[in-house]
mmCIF file of C-alpha atoms in Angstrom:
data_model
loop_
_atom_site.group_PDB
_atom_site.id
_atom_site.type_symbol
_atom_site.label_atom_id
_atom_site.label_comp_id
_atom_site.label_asym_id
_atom_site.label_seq_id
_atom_site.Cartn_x
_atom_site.Cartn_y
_atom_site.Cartn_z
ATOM 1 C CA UNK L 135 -3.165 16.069 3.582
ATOM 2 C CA UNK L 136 -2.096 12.615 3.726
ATOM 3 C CA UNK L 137 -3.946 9.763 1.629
ATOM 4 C CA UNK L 138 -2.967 5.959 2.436
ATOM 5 C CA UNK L 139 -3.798 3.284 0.210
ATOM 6 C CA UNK L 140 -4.371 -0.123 1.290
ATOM 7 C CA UNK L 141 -5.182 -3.288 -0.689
ATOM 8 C CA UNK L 142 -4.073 -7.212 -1.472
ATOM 9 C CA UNK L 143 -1.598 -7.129 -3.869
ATOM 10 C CA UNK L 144 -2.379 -7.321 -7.165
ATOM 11 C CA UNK L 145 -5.240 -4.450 -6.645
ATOM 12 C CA UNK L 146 -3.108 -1.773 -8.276
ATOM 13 C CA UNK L 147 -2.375 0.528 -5.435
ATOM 14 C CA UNK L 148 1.170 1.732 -7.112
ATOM 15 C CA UNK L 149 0.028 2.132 -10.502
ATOM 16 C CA UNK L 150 -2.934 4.660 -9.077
ATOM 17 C CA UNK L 151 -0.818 6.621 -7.093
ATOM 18 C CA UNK L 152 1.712 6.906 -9.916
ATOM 19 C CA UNK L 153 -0.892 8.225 -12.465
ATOM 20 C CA UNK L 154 -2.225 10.165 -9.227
ATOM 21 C CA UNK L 155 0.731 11.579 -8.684
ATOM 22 C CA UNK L 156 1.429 13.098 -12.331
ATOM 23 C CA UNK L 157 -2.447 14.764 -12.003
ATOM 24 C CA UNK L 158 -1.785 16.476 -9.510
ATOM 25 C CA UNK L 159 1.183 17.958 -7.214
ATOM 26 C CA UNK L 160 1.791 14.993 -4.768
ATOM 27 C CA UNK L 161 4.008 13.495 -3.068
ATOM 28 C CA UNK L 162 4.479 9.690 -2.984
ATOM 29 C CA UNK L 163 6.045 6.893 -0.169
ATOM 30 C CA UNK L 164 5.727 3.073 -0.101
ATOM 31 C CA UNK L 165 5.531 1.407 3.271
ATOM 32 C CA UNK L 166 6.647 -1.730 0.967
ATOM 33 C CA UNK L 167 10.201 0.019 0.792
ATOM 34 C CA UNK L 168 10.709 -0.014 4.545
ATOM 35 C CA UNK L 169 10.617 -3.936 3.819
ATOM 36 C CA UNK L 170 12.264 -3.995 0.735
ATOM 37 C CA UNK L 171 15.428 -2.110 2.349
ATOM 38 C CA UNK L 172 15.379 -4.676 5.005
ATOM 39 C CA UNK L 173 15.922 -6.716 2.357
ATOM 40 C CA UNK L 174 18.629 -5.215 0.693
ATOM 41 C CA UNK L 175 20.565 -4.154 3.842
ATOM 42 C CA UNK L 176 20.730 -8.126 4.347
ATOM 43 C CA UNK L 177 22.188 -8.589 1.422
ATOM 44 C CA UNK L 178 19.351 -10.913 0.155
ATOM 45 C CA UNK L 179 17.546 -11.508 -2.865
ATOM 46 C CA UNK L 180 14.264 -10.356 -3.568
ATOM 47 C CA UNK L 181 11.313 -12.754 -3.620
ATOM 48 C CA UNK L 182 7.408 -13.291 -2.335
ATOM 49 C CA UNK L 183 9.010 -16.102 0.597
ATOM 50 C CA UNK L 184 11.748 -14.034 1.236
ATOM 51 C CA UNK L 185 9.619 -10.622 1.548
ATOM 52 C CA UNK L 186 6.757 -12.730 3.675
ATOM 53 C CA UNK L 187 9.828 -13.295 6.248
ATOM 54 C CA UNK L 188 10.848 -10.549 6.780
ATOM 55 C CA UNK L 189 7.815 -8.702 7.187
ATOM 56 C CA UNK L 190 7.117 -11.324 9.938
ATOM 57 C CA UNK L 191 10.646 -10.876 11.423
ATOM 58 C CA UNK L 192 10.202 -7.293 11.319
ATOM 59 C CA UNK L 193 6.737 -6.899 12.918
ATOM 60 C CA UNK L 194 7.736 -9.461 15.462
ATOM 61 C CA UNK L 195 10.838 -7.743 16.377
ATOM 62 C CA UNK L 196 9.274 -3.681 16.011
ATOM 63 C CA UNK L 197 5.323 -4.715 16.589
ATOM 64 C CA UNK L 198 2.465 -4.454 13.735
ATOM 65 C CA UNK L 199 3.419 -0.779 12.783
ATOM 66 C CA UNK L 200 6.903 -1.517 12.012
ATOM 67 C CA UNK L 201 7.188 -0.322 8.640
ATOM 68 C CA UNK L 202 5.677 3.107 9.201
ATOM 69 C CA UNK L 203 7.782 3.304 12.127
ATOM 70 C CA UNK L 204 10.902 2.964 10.017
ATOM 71 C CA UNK L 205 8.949 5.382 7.338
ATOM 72 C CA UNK L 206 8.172 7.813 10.335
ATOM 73 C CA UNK L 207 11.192 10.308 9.202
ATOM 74 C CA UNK L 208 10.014 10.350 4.963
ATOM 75 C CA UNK L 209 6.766 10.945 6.005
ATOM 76 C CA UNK L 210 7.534 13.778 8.216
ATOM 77 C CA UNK L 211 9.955 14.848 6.167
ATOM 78 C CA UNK L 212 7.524 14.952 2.859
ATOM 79 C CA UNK L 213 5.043 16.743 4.697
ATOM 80 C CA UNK L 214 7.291 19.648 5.025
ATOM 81 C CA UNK L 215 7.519 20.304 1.374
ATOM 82 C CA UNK L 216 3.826 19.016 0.135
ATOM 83 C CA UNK L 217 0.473 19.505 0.491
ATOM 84 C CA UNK L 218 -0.703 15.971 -0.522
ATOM 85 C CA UNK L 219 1.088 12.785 -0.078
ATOM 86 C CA UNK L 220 0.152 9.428 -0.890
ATOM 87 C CA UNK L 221 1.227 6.294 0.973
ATOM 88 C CA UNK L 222 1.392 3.045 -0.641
ATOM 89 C CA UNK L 223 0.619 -0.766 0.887
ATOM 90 C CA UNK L 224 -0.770 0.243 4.868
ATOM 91 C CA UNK L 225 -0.946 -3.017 6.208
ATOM 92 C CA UNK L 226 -1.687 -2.956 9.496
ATOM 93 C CA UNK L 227 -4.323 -0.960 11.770
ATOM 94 C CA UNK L 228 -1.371 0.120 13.660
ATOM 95 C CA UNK L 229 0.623 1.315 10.600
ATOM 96 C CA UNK L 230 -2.780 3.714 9.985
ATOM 97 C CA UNK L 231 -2.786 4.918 13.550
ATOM 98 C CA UNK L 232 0.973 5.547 13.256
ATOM 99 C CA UNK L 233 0.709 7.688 9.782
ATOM 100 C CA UNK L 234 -2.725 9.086 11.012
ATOM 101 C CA UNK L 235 -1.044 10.515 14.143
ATOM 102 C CA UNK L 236 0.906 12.765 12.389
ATOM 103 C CA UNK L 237 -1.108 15.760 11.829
ATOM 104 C CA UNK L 238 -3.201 17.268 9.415
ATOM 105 C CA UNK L 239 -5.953 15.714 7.675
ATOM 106 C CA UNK L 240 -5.935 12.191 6.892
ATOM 107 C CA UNK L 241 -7.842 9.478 4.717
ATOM 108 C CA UNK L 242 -7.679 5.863 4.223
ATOM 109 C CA UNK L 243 -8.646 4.894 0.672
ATOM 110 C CA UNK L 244 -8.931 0.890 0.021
ATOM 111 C CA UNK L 245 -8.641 -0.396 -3.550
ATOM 112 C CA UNK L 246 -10.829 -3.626 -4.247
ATOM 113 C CA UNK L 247 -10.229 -5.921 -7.501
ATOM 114 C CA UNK L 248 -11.545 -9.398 -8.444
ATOM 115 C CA UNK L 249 -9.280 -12.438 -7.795
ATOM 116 C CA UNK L 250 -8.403 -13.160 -11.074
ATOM 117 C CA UNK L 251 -7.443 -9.942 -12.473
ATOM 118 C CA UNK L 252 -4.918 -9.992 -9.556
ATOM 119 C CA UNK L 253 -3.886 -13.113 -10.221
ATOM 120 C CA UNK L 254 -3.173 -12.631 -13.863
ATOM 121 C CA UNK L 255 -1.581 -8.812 -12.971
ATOM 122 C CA UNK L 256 0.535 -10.344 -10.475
ATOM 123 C CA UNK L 257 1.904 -13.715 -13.039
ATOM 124 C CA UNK L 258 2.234 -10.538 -15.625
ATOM 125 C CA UNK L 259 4.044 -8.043 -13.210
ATOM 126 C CA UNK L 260 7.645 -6.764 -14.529
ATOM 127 C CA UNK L 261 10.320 -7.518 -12.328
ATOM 128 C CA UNK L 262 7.854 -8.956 -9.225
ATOM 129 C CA UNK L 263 5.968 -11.628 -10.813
ATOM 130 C CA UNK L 264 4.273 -14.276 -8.291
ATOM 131 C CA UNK L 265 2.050 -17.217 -8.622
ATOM 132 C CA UNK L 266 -0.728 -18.365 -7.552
ATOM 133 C CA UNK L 267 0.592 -20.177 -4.633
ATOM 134 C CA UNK L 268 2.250 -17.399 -3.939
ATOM 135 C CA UNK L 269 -0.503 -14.705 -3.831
ATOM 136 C CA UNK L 270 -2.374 -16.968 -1.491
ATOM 137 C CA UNK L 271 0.147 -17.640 1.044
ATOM 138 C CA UNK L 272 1.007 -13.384 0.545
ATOM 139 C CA UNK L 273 -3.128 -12.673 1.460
ATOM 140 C CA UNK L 274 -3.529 -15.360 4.512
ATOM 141 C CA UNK L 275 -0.290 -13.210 5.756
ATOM 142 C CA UNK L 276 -1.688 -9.832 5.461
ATOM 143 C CA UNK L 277 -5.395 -10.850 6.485
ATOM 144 C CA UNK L 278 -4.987 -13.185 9.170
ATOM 145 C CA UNK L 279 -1.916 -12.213 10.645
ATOM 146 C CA UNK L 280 -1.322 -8.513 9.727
ATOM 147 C CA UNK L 281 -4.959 -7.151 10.067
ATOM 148 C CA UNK L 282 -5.357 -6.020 6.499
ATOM 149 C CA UNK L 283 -8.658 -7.143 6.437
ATOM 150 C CA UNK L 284 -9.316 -4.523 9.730
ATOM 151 C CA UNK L 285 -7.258 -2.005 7.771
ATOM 152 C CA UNK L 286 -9.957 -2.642 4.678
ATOM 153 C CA UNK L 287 -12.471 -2.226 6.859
ATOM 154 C CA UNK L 288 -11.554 1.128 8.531
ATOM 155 C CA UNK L 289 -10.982 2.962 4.461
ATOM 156 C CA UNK L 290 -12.517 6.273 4.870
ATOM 157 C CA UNK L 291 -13.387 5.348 0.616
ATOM 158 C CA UNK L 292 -13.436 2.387 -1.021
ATOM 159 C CA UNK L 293 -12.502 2.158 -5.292
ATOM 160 C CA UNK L 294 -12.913 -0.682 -7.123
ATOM 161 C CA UNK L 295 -10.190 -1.465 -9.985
ATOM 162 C CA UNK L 296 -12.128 -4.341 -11.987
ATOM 163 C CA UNK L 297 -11.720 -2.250 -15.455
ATOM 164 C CA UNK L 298 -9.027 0.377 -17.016
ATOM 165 C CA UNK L 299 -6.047 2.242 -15.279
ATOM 166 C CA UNK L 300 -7.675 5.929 -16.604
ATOM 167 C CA UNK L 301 -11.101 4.597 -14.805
ATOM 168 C CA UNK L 302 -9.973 4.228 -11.007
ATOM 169 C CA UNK L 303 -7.829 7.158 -11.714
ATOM 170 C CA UNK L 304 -10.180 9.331 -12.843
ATOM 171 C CA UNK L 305 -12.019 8.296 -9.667
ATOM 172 C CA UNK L 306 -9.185 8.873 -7.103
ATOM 173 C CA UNK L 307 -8.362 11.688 -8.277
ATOM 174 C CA UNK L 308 -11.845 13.326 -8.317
ATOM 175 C CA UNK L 309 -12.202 12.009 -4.865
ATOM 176 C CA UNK L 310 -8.909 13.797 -3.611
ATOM 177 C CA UNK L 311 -10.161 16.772 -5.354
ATOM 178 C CA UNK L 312 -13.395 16.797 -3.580
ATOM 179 C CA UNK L 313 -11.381 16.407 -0.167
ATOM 180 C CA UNK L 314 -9.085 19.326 -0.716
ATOM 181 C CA UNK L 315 -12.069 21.390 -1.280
ATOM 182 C CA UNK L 316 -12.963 20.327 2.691
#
């Protein structure tokens, strides 16, 4: 069974499948590292303008499911040796088709959070803090031009993450329960 998770940043999509993840016997992959490599493999440094362009550059150059394209052999690859894995940051419509097209059962779960608690987890985040300027220009990317807000849309469930980490676990988790009983 594959699960993707899809949200603005700041929603805590990678916390939840982390905690997810040590519940129960799952796999996890991060479409955000098919963009992150990019990065690397340039030779660049790390940042929220330098991750908005290439994610443009990539998309432009591969189309709107680029990054599960270049995830395409993980995810196959996972499914061979796991009976539920978990998909951080689908973007796109496309990327969902893409993943979704792969067999088995699959569901599209959407995490919702109020603006300011992203704002203030995303100036507090270790490593990959980003302001306030920067979380705007980051959504008008993902809604406008990526189709996040379709992506949104199309979740199979919908969480909201306005309180506690064990909370919105608790809830995935009993909701991924419930589906493996299916």
């Amino acid at each position: 069974m594959i699960i993707t998770f899809s949200g603005l940043c700041g929603v805590g999509k990678t916390d939840v499948i982390r905690s997810v993840s040590k519940l129960m016997p799952a796999r996890s992959l991060s479409l955000g590292d098919a963009i992150r490599s990019e990065i690397q493999s340039r030779g660049w440094e790390a940042s929220p303008a330098v991750e908005r362009q290439v994610q443009i550059e990539l998309r432009e150059k591969y189309g709107q499911a680029a990054a599960a394209i270049a995830l395409k052999p993980s995810i196959i690859d996972a499914l061979g040796s796991c009976d539920l894995l978990l998909i951080d940051s689908v973007c796109s419509p496309l990327e969902l088709d893409q993943i979704s097209g792969l067999g088995g059962r699959s569901y599209a779960f959407s995490i919702h959070t109020h603006r300011h608690l992203r704002l203030e987890r995303l100036a507090n985040r270790n490593g990959r803090s980003m302001s306030a300027e920067d979380v705007m220009l980051r959504d008008n990317l993902e809604l406008s031009e990526l189709g996040k807000g379709i992506t949104l849309g199309r979740a199979d469930y919908q969480f909201t993450n306005n309180s506690d980490l064990p909370s919105i676990v608790r809830a995935v988790s009993e909701q991924i329960a419930a589906l493996k009983l299916v």
